[in-house]
Every structure is written in structure tokens, then in C-alpha cells.
Coordinates of C-alpha atoms in Angstrom, one line a residue:
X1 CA -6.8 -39.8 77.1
X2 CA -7.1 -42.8 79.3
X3 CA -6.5 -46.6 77.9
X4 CA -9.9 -47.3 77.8
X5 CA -11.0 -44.3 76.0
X6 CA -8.8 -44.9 72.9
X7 CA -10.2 -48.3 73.2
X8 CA -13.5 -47.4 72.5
X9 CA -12.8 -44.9 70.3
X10 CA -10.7 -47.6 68.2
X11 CA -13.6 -50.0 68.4
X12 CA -16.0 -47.2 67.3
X13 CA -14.2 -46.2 64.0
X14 CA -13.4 -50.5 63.1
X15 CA -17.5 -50.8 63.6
X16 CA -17.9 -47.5 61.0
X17 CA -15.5 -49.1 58.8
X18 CA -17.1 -52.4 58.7
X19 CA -20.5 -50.6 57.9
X20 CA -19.1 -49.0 55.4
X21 CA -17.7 -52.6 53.8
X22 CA -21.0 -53.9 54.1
X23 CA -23.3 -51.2 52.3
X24 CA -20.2 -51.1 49.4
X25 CA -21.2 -55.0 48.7
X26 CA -24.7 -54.3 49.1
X27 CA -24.9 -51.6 46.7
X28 CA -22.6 -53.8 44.2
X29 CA -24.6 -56.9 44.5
X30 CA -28.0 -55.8 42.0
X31 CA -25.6 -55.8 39.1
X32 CA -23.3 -58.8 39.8
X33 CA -26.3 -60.5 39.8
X34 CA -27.8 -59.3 36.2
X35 CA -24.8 -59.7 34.9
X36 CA -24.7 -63.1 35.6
X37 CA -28.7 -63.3 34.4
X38 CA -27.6 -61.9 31.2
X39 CA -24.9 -64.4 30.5
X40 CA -27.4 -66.8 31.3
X41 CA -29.7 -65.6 29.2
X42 CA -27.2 -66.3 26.2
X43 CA -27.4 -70.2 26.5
X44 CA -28.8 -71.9 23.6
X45 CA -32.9 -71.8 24.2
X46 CA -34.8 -74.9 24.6
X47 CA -36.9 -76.2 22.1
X48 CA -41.0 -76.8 23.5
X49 CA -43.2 -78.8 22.0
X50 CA -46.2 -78.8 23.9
X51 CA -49.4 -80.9 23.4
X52 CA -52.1 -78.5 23.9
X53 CA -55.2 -80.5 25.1
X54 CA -58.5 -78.7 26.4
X55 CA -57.9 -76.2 28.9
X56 CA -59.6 -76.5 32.3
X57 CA -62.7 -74.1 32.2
X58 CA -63.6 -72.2 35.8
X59 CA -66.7 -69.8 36.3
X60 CA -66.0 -66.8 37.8
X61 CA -68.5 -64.8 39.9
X62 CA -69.3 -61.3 37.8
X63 CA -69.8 -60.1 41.6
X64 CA -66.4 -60.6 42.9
X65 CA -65.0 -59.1 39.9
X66 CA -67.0 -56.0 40.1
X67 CA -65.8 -56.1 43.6
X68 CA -62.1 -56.5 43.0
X69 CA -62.7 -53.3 40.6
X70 CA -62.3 -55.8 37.1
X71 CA -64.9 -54.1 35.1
X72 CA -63.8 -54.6 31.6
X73 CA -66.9 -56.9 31.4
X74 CA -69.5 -54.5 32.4
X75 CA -70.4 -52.3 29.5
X76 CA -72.0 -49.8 31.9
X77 CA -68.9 -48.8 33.4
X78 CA -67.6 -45.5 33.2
X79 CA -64.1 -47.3 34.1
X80 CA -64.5 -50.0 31.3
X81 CA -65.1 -46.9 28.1
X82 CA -61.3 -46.0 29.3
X83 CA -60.0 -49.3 29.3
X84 CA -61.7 -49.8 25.6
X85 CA -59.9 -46.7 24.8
X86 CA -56.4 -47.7 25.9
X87 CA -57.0 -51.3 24.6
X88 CA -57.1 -49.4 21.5
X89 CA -54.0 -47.7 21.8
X90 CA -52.1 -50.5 22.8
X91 CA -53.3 -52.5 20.2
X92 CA -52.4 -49.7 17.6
X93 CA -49.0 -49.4 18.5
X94 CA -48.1 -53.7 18.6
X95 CA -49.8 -53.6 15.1
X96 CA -47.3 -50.7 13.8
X97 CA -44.5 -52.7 15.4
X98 CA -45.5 -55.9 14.4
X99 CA -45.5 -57.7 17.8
X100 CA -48.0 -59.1 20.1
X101 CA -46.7 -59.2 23.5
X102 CA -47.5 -56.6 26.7
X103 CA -45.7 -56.2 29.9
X104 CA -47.1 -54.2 32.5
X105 CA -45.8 -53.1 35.7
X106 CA -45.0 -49.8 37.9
X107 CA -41.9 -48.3 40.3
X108 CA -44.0 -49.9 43.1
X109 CA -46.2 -52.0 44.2
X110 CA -49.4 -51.8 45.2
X111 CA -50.1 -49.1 42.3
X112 CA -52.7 -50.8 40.0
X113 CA -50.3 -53.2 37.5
X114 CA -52.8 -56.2 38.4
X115 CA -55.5 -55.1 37.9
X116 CA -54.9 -53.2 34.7
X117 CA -53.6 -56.3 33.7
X118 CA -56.4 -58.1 33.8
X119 CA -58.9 -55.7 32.9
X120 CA -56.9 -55.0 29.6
X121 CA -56.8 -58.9 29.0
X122 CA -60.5 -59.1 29.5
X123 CA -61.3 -56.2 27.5
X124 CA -58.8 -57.5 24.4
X125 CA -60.8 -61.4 24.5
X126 CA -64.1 -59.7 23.9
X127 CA -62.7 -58.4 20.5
X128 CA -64.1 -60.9 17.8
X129 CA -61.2 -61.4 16.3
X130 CA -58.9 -61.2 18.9
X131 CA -57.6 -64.2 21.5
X132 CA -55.8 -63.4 24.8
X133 CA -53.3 -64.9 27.5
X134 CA -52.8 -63.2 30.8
X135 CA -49.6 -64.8 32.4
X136 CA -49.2 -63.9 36.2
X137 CA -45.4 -63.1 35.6
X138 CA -45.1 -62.0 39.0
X139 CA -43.7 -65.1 40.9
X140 CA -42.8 -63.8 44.3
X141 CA -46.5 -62.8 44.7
X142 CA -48.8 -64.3 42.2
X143 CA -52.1 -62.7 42.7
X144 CA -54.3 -62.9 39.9
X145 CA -56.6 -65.9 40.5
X146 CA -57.1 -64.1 44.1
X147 CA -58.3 -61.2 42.2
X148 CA -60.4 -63.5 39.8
X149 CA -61.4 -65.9 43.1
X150 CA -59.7 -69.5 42.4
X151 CA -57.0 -71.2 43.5
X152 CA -53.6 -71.9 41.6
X153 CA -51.5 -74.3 43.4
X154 CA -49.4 -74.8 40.4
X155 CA -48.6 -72.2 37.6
X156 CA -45.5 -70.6 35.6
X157 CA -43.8 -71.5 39.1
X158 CA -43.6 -74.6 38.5
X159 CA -43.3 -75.0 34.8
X160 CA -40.3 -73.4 34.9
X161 CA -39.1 -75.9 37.7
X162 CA -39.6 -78.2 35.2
X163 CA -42.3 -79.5 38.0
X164 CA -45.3 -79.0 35.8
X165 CA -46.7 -79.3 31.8
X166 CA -48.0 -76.1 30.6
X167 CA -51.4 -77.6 28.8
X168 CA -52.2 -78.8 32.6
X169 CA -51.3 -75.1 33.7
X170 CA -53.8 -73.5 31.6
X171 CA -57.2 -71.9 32.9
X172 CA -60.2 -70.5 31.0
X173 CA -62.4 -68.1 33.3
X174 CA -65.2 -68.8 31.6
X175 CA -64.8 -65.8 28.9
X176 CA -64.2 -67.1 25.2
X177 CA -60.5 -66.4 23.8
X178 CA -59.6 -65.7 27.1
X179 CA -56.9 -68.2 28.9
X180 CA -54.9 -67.4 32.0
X181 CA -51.8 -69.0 33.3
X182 CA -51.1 -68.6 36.5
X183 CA -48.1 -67.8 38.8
X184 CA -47.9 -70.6 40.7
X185 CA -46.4 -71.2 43.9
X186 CA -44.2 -67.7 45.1
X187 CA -40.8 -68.0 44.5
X188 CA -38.0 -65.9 45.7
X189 CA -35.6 -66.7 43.4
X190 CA -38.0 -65.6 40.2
X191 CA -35.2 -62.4 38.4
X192 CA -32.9 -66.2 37.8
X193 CA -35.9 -68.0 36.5
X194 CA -37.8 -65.3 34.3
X195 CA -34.3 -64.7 32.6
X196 CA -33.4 -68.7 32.1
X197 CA -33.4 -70.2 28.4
X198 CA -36.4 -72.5 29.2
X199 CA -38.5 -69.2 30.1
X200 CA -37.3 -67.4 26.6
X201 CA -38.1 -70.3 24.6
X202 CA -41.8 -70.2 26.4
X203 CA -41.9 -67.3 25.6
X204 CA -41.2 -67.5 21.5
X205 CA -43.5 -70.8 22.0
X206 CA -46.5 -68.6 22.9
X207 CA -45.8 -65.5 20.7
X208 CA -45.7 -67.8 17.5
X209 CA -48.2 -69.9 18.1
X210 CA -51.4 -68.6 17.3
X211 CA -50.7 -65.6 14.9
X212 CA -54.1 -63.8 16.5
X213 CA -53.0 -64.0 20.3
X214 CA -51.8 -61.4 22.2
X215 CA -50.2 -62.1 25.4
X216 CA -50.1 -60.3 28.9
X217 CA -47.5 -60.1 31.7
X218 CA -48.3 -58.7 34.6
X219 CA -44.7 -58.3 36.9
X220 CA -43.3 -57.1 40.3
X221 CA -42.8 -53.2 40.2
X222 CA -39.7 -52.1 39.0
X223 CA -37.7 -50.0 41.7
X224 CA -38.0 -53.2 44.4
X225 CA -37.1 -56.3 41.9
X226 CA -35.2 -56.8 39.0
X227 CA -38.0 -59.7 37.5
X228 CA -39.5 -56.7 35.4
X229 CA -35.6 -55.3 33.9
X230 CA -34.4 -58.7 32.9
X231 CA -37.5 -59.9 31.6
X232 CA -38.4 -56.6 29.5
X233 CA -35.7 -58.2 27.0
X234 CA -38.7 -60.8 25.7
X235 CA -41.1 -58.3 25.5
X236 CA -43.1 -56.0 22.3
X237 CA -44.5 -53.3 24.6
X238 CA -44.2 -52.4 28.3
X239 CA -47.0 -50.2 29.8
X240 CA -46.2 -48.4 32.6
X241 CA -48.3 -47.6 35.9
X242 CA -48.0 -44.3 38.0
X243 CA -50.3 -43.4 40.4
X244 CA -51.3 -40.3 41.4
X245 CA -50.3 -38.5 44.4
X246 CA -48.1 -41.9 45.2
X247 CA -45.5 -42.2 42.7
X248 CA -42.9 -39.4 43.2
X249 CA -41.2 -38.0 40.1
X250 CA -37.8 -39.5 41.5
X251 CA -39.0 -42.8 41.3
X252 CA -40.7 -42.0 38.2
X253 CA -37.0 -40.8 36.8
X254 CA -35.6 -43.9 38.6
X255 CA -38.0 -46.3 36.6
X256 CA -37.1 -44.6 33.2
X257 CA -33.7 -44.8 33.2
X258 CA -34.0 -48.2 34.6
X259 CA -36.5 -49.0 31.5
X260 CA -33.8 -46.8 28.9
X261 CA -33.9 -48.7 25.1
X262 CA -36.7 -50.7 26.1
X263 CA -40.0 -50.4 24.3
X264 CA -42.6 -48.5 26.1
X265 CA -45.5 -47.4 24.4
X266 CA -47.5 -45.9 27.5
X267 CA -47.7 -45.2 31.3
X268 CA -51.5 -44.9 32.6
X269 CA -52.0 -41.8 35.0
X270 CA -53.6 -44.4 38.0
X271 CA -56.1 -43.6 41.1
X272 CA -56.8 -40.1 40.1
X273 CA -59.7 -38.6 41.9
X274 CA -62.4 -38.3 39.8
X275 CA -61.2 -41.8 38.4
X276 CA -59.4 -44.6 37.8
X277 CA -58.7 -48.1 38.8

């Protein structure tokens, strides 16, 4: 074998091993990085005192809702009877456990989470006795107000920057016992922030307030960030998406040993044919 040959080869096998060296840290980075979350996570919480003053009211056009498939508002809708019916459920199962607080997400995105979200807040604010907040928990892409049509420069985002008040955060959509906070700018660096002491003491600050109140967080899908994992510790309930023909049972096995211990109490069959959202 010539000089140059074994040169190459040696070059080849150095590249392979370097590869190798690089997928290795890849693969062990996800879990340095909750682990450091979770230690976070056992500083001493914040105490907030917020002075709630009137919330800034919005009208939304019943059009663009309809259009953006939110039809918890039109009794008509075949759609809205199941969303009543799950409402149901899930209300059911936080009064036998005695809490008040929903997270929703899926293994991926793009499989309904949104707009389940806010079709479950809607349809939960037109109970009488029952008041709602939807929080867009999903801060790398906040996307509820585009579903609902306003803007949100600011939002969780920046409250948790310590940018922002959460009374001036606050949006009514023009539904009674219906208030929305929204996500705010996107951030990339959202799994450190949703798992910080000032967003668990937000959190107990809106579960306690208003006995009544149940609260919504809608969350990146499960399998592609680590917001939903390390934010699941704050939560009641955890409803879980999987849509049909999309979601492969891997990624559904993937999501439920992810989700192992923490308290689901459904996954909604999505984008069947004959329905869904």
C-alpha cells in the first residue's frame, strides 16, 4: 500500500472517529440540560403580588374563528357537541383530583394542540359558573392570537424576562370569563424559563387565585422540545393529542414513557376522517 493510501485511509477512520465524538455529546446533551432545569427548579420561588387592574377587552371576528376551525362558540357545530363532551370529561376528572390546571400538547407539531386548546378554553368560559385562562405556553412559537386574529407583541415572554407586568399582559376576546395571556415574543431559550422559580410561583399565583378558574396551557409537542417535560411538573392534568394516520405508534410509545408518573387524564384521537379538528 502506497504512502498516500494509508494516508487517506488514516484520515478517513480520525473523520469516523470524530463523528462518532460528536453524535455521543449530542445524544448526552437533552439530559445535562434537564438536570440542570431541575436543580433550578429547587430555588426558593418568588413571591408575586400582582395588582390586577381591568383587562384590555379585544373583539374578535366570529368569521375568522369559524375559519381557523375554533367552533366552540357555534352551537350548531357538529365539532363543538364533541368538544362539550370532552369539556365534560376533563372537568370530571380535575374535580376528582382536586385541581384546576390543563396542559395540552402532542409528540409533534402541527397535530391540533392549539386549537384544542382554545376551543376547550372557549367552550369551559361559557359554563355559568365557570372562569377560564388560556396561557400560550408555547414560547418558541406563540400562535394563539394568530389563530384568534390580534397581535401580542408582549406576553408570558416577557413577563418572565422580567420585561413586562402581567395585569398589562392580560387580554379579554370579548367572551365573558374568558382571559388569554399570550406568549409573547418567541424565545429559544423557553425549556430554562418555563422551569425557573419566577414561572412556578406564576403559576401557584394563578391556580390559587380565583377558586373557580381553570387554567390552560397550550405547549410545544413533546418529542422535538423539552418545554412540555419540565413544565408537566406544575401541572393537574395533561391532555394528549394524536392524530390520525400521522402519529406513529413509536412516537406515541416515545411520548408515554417520556410523559411516565405524570398525570394524564386523556389523549384526543385528532383529524379522523369523518371528523375532528
Amino acid at each position: 500500500m502506497s504512502k498516500l493510501k494509508k494516508a487517506l485511509e488514516k484520515a478517513k477512520e480520525t473523520r469516523g472517529e470524530e463523528n462518532e465524538a460528536v453524535v455521543q455529546a449530542e445524544q448526552a446533551r437533552p439530559s445535562t440540560s434537564l438536570s440542570q432545569i431541575e436543580k433550578e427548579m429547587e430555588r426558593p420561588q418568588e413571591e408575586i403580588k400582582p395588582t390586577y387592574r381591568q383587562t384590555k377587552v379585544i373583539n374578535i371576528n366570529q368569521e375568522y374563528l369559524r375559519k381557523n376551525k375554533i367552533v366552540s362558540l357555534f352551537y350548531q357545530d357538529e365539532t363543538a357537541d364533541q368538544i362539550r363532551i370532552l369539556r365534560s370529561q376533563v372537568l370530571e376528572k380535575l374535580k376528582e383530583s382536586g385541581g384546576n390546571s390543563i396542559l395540552i400538547s402532542s409528540p409533534n407539531a402541527g397535530e391540533g394542540k392549539t386549537i384544542l386548546a382554545i376551543n376547550l378554553a372557549f367552550s369551559i368560559a361559557q359554563e355559568v359558573s365557570r372562569t377560564t385562562l388560556l396561557v400560550d405556553a408555547d414560547l418558541r412559537k406563540p400562535f394563539i392570537h394568530r389563530y384568534l386574529g390580534f397581535e401580542a407583541e408582549q406576553g408570558l415572554s416577557q413577563y418572565l424576562l422580567g420585561e413586562a407586568e402581567l395585569p398589562d399582559l392580560l387580554i379579554n376576546p370579548g367572551i365573558e370569563k374568558l382571559t388569554i395571556l399570550p406568549g409573547g415574543k418567541p424565545l429559544p431559550s423557553s425549556t430554562e424559563l418555563l422551569g425557573a422559580p419566577r414561572m412556578q410561583s406564576l403559576v401557584k399565583e394563578l391556580k390559587g387565585r380565583y377558586s373557580d378558574r381553570y387554567i390552560i396551557y397550550d405547549t410545544t409537542s413533546l418529542l422535538t422540545r423539552a418545554d412540555p417535560i419540565v413544565f408537566s411538573h406544575h401541572i393537574d392534568g395533561i391532555i394528549l393529542i394524536v392524530e390520525a394516520e400521522r402519529t406513529s405508534n413509536k412516537d406515541l410509545q416515545r411520548t408515554m414513557e417520556l410523559l411516565k408518573d405524570r398525570p394524564i387524564v386523556g389523549t384526543l384521537f385528532n383529524k379522523a376522517r369523518d371528523v375532528g379538528l
